[in-house]
Each structure stands twice: as C-alpha cells, then as structure tokens.
mmCIF file of N, CA, C and O in Angstrom:
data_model
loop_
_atom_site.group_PDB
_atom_site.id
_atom_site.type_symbol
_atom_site.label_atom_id
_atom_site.label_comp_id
_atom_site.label_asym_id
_atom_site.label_seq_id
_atom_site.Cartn_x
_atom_site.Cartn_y
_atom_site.Cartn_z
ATOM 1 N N UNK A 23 0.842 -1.179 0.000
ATOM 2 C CA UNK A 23 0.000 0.000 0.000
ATOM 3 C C UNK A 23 0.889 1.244 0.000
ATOM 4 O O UNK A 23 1.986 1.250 0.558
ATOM 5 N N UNK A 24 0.427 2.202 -0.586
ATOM 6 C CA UNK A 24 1.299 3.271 -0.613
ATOM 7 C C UNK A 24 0.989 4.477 0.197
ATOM 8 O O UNK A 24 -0.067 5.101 0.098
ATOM 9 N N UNK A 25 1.923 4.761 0.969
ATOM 10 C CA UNK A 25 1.723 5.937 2.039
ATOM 11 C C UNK A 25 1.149 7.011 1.411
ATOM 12 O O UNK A 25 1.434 7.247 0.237
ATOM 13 N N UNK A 26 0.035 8.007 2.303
ATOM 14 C CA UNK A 26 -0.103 9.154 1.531
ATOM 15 C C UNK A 26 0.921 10.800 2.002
ATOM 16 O O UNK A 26 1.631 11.047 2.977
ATOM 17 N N UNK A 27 0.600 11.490 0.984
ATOM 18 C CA UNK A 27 1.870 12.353 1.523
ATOM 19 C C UNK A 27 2.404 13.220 2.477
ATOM 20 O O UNK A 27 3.476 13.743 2.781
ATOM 21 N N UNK A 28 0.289 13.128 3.115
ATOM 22 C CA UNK A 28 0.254 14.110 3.992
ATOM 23 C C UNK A 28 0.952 13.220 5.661
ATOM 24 O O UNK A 28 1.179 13.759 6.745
ATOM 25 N N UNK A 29 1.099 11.997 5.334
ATOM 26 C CA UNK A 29 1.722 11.289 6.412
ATOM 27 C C UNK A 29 2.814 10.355 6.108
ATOM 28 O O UNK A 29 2.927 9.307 6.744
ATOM 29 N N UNK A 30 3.671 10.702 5.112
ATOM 30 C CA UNK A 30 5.029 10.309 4.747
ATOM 31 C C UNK A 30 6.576 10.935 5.965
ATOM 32 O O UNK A 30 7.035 12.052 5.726
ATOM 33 N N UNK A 31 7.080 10.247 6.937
ATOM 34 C CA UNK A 31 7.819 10.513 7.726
ATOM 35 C C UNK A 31 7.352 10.553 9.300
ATOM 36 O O UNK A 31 8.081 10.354 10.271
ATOM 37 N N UNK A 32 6.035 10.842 9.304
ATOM 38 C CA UNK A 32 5.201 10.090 10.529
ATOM 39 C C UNK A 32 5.704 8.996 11.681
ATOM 40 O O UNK A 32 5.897 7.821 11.372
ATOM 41 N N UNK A 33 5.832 9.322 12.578
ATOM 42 C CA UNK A 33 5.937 8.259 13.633
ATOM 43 C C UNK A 33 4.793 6.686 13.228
ATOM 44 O O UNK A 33 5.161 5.551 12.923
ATOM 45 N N UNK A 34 3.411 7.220 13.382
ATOM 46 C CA UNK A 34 2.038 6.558 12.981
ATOM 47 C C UNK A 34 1.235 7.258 11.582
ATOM 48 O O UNK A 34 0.306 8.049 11.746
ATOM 49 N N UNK A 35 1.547 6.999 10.688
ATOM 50 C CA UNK A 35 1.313 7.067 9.536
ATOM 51 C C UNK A 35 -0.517 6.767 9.907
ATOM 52 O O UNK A 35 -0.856 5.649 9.520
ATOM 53 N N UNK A 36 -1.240 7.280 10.325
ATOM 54 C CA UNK A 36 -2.956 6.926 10.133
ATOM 55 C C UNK A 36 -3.203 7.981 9.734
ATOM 56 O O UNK A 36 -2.615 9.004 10.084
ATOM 57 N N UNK A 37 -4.302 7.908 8.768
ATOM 58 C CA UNK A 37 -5.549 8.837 8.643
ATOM 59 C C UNK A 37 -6.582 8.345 9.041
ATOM 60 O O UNK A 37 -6.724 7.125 8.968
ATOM 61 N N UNK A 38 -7.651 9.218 9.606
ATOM 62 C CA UNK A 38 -8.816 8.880 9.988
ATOM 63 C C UNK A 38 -10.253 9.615 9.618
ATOM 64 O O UNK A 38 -10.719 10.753 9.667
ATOM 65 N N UNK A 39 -10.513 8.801 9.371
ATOM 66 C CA UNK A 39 -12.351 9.740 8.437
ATOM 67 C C UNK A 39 -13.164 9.176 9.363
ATOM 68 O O UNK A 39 -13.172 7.993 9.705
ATOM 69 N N UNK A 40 -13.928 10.164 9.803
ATOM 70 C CA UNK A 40 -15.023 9.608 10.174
ATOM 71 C C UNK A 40 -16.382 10.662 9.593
ATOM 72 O O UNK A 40 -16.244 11.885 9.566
ATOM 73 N N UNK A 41 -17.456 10.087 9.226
ATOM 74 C CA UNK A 41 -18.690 10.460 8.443
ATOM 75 C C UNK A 41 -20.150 9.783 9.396
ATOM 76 O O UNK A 41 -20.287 8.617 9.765
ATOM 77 N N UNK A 42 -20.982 10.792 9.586
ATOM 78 C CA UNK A 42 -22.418 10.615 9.926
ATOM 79 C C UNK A 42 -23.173 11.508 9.297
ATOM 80 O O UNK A 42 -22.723 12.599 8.948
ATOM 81 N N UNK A 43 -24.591 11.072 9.058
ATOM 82 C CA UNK A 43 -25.537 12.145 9.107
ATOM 83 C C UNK A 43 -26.512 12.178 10.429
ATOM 84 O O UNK A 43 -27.049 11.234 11.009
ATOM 85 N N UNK A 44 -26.558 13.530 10.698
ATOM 86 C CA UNK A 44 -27.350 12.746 11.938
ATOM 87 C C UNK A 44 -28.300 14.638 12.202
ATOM 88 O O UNK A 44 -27.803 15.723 12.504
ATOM 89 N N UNK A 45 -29.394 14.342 11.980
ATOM 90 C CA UNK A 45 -30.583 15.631 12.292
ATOM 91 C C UNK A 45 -30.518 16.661 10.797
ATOM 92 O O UNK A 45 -30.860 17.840 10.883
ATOM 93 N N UNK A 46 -30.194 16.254 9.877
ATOM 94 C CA UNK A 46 -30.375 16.484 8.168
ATOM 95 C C UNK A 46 -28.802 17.181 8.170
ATOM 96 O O UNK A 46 -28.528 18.113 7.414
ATOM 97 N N UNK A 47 -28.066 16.742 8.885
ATOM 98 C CA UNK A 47 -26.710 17.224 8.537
ATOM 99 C C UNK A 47 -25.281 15.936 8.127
ATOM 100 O O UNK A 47 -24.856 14.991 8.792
ATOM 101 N N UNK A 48 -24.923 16.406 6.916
ATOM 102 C CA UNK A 48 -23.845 15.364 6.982
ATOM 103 C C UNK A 48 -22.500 16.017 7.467
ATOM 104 O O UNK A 48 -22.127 17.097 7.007
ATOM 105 N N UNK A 49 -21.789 15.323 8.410
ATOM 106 C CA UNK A 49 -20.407 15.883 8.602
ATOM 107 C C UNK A 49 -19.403 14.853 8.076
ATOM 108 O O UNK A 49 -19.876 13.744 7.829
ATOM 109 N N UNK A 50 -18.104 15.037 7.866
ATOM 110 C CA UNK A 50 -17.299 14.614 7.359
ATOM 111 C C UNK A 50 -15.914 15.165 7.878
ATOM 112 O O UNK A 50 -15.521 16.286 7.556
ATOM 113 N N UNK A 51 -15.286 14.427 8.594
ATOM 114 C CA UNK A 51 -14.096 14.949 9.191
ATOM 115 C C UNK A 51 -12.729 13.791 9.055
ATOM 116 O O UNK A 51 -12.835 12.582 9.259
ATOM 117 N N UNK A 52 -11.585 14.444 8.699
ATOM 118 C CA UNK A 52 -10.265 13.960 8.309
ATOM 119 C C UNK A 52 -9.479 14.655 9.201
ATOM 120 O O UNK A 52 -9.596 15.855 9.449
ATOM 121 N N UNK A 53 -8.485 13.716 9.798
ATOM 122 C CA UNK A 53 -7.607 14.167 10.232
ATOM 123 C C UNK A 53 -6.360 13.074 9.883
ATOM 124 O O UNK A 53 -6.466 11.867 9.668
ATOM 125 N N UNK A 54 -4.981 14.027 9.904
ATOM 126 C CA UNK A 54 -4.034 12.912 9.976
ATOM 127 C C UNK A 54 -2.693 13.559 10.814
ATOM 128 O O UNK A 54 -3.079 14.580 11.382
ATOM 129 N N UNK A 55 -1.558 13.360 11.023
ATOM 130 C CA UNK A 55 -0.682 13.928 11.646
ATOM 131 C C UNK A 55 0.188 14.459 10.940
ATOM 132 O O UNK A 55 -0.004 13.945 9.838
ATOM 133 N N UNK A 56 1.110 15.226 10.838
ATOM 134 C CA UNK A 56 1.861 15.962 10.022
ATOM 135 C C UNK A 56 3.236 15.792 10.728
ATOM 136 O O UNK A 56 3.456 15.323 11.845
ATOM 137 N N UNK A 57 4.137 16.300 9.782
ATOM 138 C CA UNK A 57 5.404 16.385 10.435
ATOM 139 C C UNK A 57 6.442 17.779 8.988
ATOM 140 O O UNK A 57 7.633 17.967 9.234
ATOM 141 N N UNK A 58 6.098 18.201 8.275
ATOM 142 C CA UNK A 58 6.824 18.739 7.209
ATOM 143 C C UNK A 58 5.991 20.136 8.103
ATOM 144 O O UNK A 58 5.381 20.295 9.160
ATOM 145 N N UNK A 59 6.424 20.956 6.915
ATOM 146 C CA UNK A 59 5.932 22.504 8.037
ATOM 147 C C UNK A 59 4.255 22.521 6.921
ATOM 148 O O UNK A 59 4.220 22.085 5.770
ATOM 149 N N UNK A 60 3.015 23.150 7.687
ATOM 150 C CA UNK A 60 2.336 23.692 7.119
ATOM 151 C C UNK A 60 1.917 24.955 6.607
ATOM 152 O O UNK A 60 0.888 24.934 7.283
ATOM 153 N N UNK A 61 1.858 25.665 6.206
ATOM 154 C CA UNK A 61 1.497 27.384 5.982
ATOM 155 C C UNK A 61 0.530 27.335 7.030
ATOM 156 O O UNK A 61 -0.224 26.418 7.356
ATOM 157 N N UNK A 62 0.659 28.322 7.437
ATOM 158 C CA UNK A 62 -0.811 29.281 8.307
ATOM 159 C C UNK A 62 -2.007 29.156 7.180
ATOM 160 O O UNK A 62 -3.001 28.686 7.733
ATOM 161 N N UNK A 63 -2.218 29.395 5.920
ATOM 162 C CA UNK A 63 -3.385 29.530 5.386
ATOM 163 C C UNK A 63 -3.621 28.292 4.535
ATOM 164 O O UNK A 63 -4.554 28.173 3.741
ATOM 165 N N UNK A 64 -2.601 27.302 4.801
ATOM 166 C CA UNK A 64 -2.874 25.555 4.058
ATOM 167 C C UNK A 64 -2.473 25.897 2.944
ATOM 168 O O UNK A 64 -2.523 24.931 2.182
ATOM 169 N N UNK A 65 -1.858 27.368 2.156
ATOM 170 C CA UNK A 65 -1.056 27.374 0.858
ATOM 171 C C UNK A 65 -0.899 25.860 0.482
ATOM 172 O O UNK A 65 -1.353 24.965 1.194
ATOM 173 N N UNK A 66 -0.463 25.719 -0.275
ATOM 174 C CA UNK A 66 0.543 24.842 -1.266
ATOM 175 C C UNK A 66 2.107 25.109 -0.586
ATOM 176 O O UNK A 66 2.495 26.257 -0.370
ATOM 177 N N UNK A 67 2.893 23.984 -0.298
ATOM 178 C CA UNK A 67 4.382 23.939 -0.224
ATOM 179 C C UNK A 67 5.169 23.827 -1.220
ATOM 180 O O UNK A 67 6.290 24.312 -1.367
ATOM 181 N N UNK A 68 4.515 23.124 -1.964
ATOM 182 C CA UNK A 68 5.358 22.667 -3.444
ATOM 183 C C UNK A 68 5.430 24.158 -4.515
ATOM 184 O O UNK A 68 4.795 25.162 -4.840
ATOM 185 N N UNK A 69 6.644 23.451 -4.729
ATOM 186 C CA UNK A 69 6.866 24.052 -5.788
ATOM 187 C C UNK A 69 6.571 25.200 -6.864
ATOM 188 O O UNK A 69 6.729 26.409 -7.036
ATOM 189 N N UNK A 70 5.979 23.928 -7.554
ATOM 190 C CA UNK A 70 4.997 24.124 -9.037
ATOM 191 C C UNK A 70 3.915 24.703 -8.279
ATOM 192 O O UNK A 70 3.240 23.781 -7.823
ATOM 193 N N UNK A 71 3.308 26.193 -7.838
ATOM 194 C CA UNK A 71 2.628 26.377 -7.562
ATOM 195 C C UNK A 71 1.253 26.686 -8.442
ATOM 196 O O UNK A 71 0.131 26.910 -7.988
ATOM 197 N N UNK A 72 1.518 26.652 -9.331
ATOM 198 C CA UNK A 72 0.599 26.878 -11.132
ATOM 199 C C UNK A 72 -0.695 25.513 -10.813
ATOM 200 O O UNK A 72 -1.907 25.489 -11.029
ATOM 201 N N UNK A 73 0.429 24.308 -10.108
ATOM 202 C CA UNK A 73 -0.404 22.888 -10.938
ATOM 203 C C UNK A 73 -0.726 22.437 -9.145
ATOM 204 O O UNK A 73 -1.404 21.410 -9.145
ATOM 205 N N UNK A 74 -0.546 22.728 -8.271
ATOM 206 C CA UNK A 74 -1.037 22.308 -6.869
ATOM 207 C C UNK A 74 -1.710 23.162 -5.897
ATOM 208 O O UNK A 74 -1.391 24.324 -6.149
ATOM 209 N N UNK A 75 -2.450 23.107 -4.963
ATOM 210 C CA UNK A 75 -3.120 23.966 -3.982
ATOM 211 C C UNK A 75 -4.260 24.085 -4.111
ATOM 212 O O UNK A 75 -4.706 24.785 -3.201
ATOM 213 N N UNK A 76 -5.200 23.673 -4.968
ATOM 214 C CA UNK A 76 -6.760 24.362 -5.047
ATOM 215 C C UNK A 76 -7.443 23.152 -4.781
ATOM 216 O O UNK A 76 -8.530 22.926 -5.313
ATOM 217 N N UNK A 77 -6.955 22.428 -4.076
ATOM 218 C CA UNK A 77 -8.101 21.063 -3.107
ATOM 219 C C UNK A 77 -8.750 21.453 -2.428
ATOM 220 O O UNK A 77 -9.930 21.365 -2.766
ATOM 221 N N UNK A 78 -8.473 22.110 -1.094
ATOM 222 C CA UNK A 78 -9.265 22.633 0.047
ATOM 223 C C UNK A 78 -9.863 24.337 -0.321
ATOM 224 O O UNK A 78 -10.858 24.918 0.111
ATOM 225 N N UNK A 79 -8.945 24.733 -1.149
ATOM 226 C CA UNK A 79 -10.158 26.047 -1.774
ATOM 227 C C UNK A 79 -11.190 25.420 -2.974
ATOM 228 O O UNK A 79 -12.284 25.907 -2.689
ATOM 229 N N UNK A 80 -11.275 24.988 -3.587
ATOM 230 C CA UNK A 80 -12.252 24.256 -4.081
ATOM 231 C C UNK A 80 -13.349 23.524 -3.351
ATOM 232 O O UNK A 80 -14.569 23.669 -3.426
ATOM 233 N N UNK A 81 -12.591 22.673 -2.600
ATOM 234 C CA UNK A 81 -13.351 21.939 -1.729
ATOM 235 C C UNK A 81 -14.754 22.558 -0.826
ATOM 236 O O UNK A 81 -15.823 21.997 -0.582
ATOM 237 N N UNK A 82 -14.281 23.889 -0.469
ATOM 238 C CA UNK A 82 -14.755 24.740 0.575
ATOM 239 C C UNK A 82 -16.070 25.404 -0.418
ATOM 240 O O UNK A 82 -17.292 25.494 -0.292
ATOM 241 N N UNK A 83 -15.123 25.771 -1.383
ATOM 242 C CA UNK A 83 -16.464 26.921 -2.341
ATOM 243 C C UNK A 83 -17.825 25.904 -2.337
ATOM 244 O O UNK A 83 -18.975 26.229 -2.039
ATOM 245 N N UNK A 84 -17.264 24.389 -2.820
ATOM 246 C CA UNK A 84 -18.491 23.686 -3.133
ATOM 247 C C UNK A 84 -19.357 23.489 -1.696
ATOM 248 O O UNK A 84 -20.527 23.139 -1.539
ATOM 249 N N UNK A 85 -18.334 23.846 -0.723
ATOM 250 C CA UNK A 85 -19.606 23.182 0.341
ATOM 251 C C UNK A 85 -20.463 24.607 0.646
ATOM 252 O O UNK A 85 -21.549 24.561 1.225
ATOM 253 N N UNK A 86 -19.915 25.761 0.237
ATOM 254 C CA UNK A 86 -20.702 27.531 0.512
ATOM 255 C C UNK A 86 -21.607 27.454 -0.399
ATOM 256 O O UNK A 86 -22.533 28.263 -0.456
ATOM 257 N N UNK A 87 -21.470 26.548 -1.163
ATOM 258 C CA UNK A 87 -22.262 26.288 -3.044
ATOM 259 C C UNK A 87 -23.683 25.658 -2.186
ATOM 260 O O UNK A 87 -24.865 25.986 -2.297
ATOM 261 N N UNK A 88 -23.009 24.602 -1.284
ATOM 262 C CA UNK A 88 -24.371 23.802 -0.955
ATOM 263 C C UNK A 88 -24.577 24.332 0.465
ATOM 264 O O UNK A 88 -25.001 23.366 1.099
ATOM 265 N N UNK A 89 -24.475 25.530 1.385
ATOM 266 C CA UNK A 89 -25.089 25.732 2.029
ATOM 267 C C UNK A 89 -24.688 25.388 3.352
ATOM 268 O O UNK A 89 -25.443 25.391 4.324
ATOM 269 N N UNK A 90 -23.196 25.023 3.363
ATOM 270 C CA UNK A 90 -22.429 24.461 4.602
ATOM 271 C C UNK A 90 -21.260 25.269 4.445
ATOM 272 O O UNK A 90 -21.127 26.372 3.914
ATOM 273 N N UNK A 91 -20.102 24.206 5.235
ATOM 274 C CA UNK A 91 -18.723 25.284 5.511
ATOM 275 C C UNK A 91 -17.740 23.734 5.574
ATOM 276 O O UNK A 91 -17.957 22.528 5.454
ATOM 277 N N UNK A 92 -16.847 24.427 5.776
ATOM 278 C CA UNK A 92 -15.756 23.686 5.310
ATOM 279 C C UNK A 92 -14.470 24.523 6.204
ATOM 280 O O UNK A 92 -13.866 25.501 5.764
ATOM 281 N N UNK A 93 -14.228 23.871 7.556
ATOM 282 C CA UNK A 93 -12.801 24.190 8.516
ATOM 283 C C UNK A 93 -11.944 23.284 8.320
ATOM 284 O O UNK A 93 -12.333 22.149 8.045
ATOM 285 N N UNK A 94 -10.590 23.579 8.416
ATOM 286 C CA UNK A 94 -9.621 22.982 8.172
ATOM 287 C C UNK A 94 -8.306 23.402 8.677
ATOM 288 O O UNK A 94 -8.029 24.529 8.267
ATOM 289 N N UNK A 95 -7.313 22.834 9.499
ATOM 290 C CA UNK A 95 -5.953 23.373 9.832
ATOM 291 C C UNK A 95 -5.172 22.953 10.635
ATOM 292 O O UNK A 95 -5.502 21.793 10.882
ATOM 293 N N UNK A 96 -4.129 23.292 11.312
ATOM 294 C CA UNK A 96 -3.748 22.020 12.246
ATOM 295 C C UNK A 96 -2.978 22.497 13.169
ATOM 296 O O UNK A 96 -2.222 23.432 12.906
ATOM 297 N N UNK A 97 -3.034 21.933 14.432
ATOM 298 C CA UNK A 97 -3.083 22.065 15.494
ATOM 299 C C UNK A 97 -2.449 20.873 16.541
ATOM 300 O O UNK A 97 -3.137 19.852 16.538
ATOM 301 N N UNK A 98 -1.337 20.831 17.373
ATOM 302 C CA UNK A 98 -0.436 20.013 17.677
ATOM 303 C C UNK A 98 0.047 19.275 16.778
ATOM 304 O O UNK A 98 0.366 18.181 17.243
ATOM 305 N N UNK A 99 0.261 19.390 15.612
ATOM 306 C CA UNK A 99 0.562 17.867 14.811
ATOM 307 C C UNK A 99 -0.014 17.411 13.760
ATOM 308 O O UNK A 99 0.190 16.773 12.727
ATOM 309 N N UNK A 100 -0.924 18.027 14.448
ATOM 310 C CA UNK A 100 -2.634 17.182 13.183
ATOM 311 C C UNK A 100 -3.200 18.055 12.261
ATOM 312 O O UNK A 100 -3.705 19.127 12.594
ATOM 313 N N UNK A 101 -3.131 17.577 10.917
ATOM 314 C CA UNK A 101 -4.122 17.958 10.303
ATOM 315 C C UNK A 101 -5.150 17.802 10.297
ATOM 316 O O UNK A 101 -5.440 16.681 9.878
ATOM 317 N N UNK A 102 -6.054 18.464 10.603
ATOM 318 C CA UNK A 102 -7.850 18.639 10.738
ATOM 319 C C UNK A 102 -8.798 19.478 9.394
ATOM 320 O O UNK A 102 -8.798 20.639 8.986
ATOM 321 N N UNK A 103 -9.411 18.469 9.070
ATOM 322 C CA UNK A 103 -10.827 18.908 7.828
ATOM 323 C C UNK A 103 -12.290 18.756 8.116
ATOM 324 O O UNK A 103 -12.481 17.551 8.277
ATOM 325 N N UNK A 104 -13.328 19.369 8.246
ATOM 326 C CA UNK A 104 -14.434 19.291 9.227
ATOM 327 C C UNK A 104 -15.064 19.828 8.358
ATOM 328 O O UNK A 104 -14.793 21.015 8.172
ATOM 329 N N UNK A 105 -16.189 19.164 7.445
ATOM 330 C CA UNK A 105 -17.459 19.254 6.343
ATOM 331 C C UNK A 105 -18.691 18.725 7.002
ATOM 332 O O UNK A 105 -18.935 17.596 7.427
ATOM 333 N N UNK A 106 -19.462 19.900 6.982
ATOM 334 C CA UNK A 106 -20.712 19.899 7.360
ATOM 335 C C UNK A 106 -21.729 20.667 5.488
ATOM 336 O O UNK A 106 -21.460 21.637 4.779
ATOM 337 N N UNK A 107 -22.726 19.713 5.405
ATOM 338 C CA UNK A 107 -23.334 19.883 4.698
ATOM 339 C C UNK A 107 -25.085 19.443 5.053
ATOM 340 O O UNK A 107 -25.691 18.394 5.271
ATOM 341 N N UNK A 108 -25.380 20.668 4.974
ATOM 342 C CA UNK A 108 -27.511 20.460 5.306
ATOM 343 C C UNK A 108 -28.104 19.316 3.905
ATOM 344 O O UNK A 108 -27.777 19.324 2.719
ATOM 345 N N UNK A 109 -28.777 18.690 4.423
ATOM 346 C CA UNK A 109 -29.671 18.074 3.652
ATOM 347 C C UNK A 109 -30.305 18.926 2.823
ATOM 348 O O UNK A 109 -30.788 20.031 3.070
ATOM 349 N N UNK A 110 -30.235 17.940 1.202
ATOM 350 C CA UNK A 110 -30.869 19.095 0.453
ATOM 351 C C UNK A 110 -32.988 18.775 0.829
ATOM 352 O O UNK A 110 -33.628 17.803 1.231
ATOM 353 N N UNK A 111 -33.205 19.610 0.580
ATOM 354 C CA UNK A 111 -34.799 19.488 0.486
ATOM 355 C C UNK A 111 -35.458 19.812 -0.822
ATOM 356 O O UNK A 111 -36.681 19.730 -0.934
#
C-alpha cells in the first residue's frame, strides 16, 4: 500500500475519516498527523505552484455552493478537515 503524503515521515502514519448524518446534517471529518511545516493559510508547499493547492479552496467553495462550511488546519501535529453539509430538500 502506498503511504499518503500528507503522512510520509510520521511516527504513525494513520488517517482517519469519520462520516455521519445525523438531524439532516452530513459531517465529514479527516484528520491525519503531520510532520513537514504547514502554511498558516494551508497554501501549497510545493513548488509548481501553477499545478497544486486548489483542493481545500475548491473543496470549501463547493460546500458555501451547498449551504455548509468547510474548517480545516492544524493544530499540535494534526491535520484537521471538518465538512458539514444540510440536507438538500
């Protein structure tokens, strides 16, 4: 299996998702541990900044698209992603 990158050099290499809906809301939360430096605003590190970085700004617009939000950042170690989206009606 191949490591992913956001936990390449890791003591414990886990990611963890966990997903419910529960009262017409779906949440969706990722976390994993980090060890390389992160930006304050989750920039892109790499490089080629032309062809990387627009995951979590993308990510976010679509959930303002549907009426939710989209937090993300990290804190001791960890990277943290927290998607909340309302049931459509």
């Amino acid at each position: 299996m191949q490591k992913k990158e956001g936990v390449i050099g890791c003591e414990n290499p886990m990611v963890l998702l966990r997903c419910r809906f529960d009262k017409g809301l779906f949440m969706l939360k990722v976390e994993n541990p980090v060890v390389k430096k992160v930006n304050d605003d989750l920039s892109t590190t790499k490089q080629d900044k032309l062809k990387h970085g627009f995951g979590i700004i993308g990510m976010k617009d679509i959930a303002l698209r549907h009426g939710g939000t989209l937090e993300a950042g990290v804190k001791n170690g960890r990277f943290s992603l927290v998607v909340c989206l309302p049931e459509k009606r």
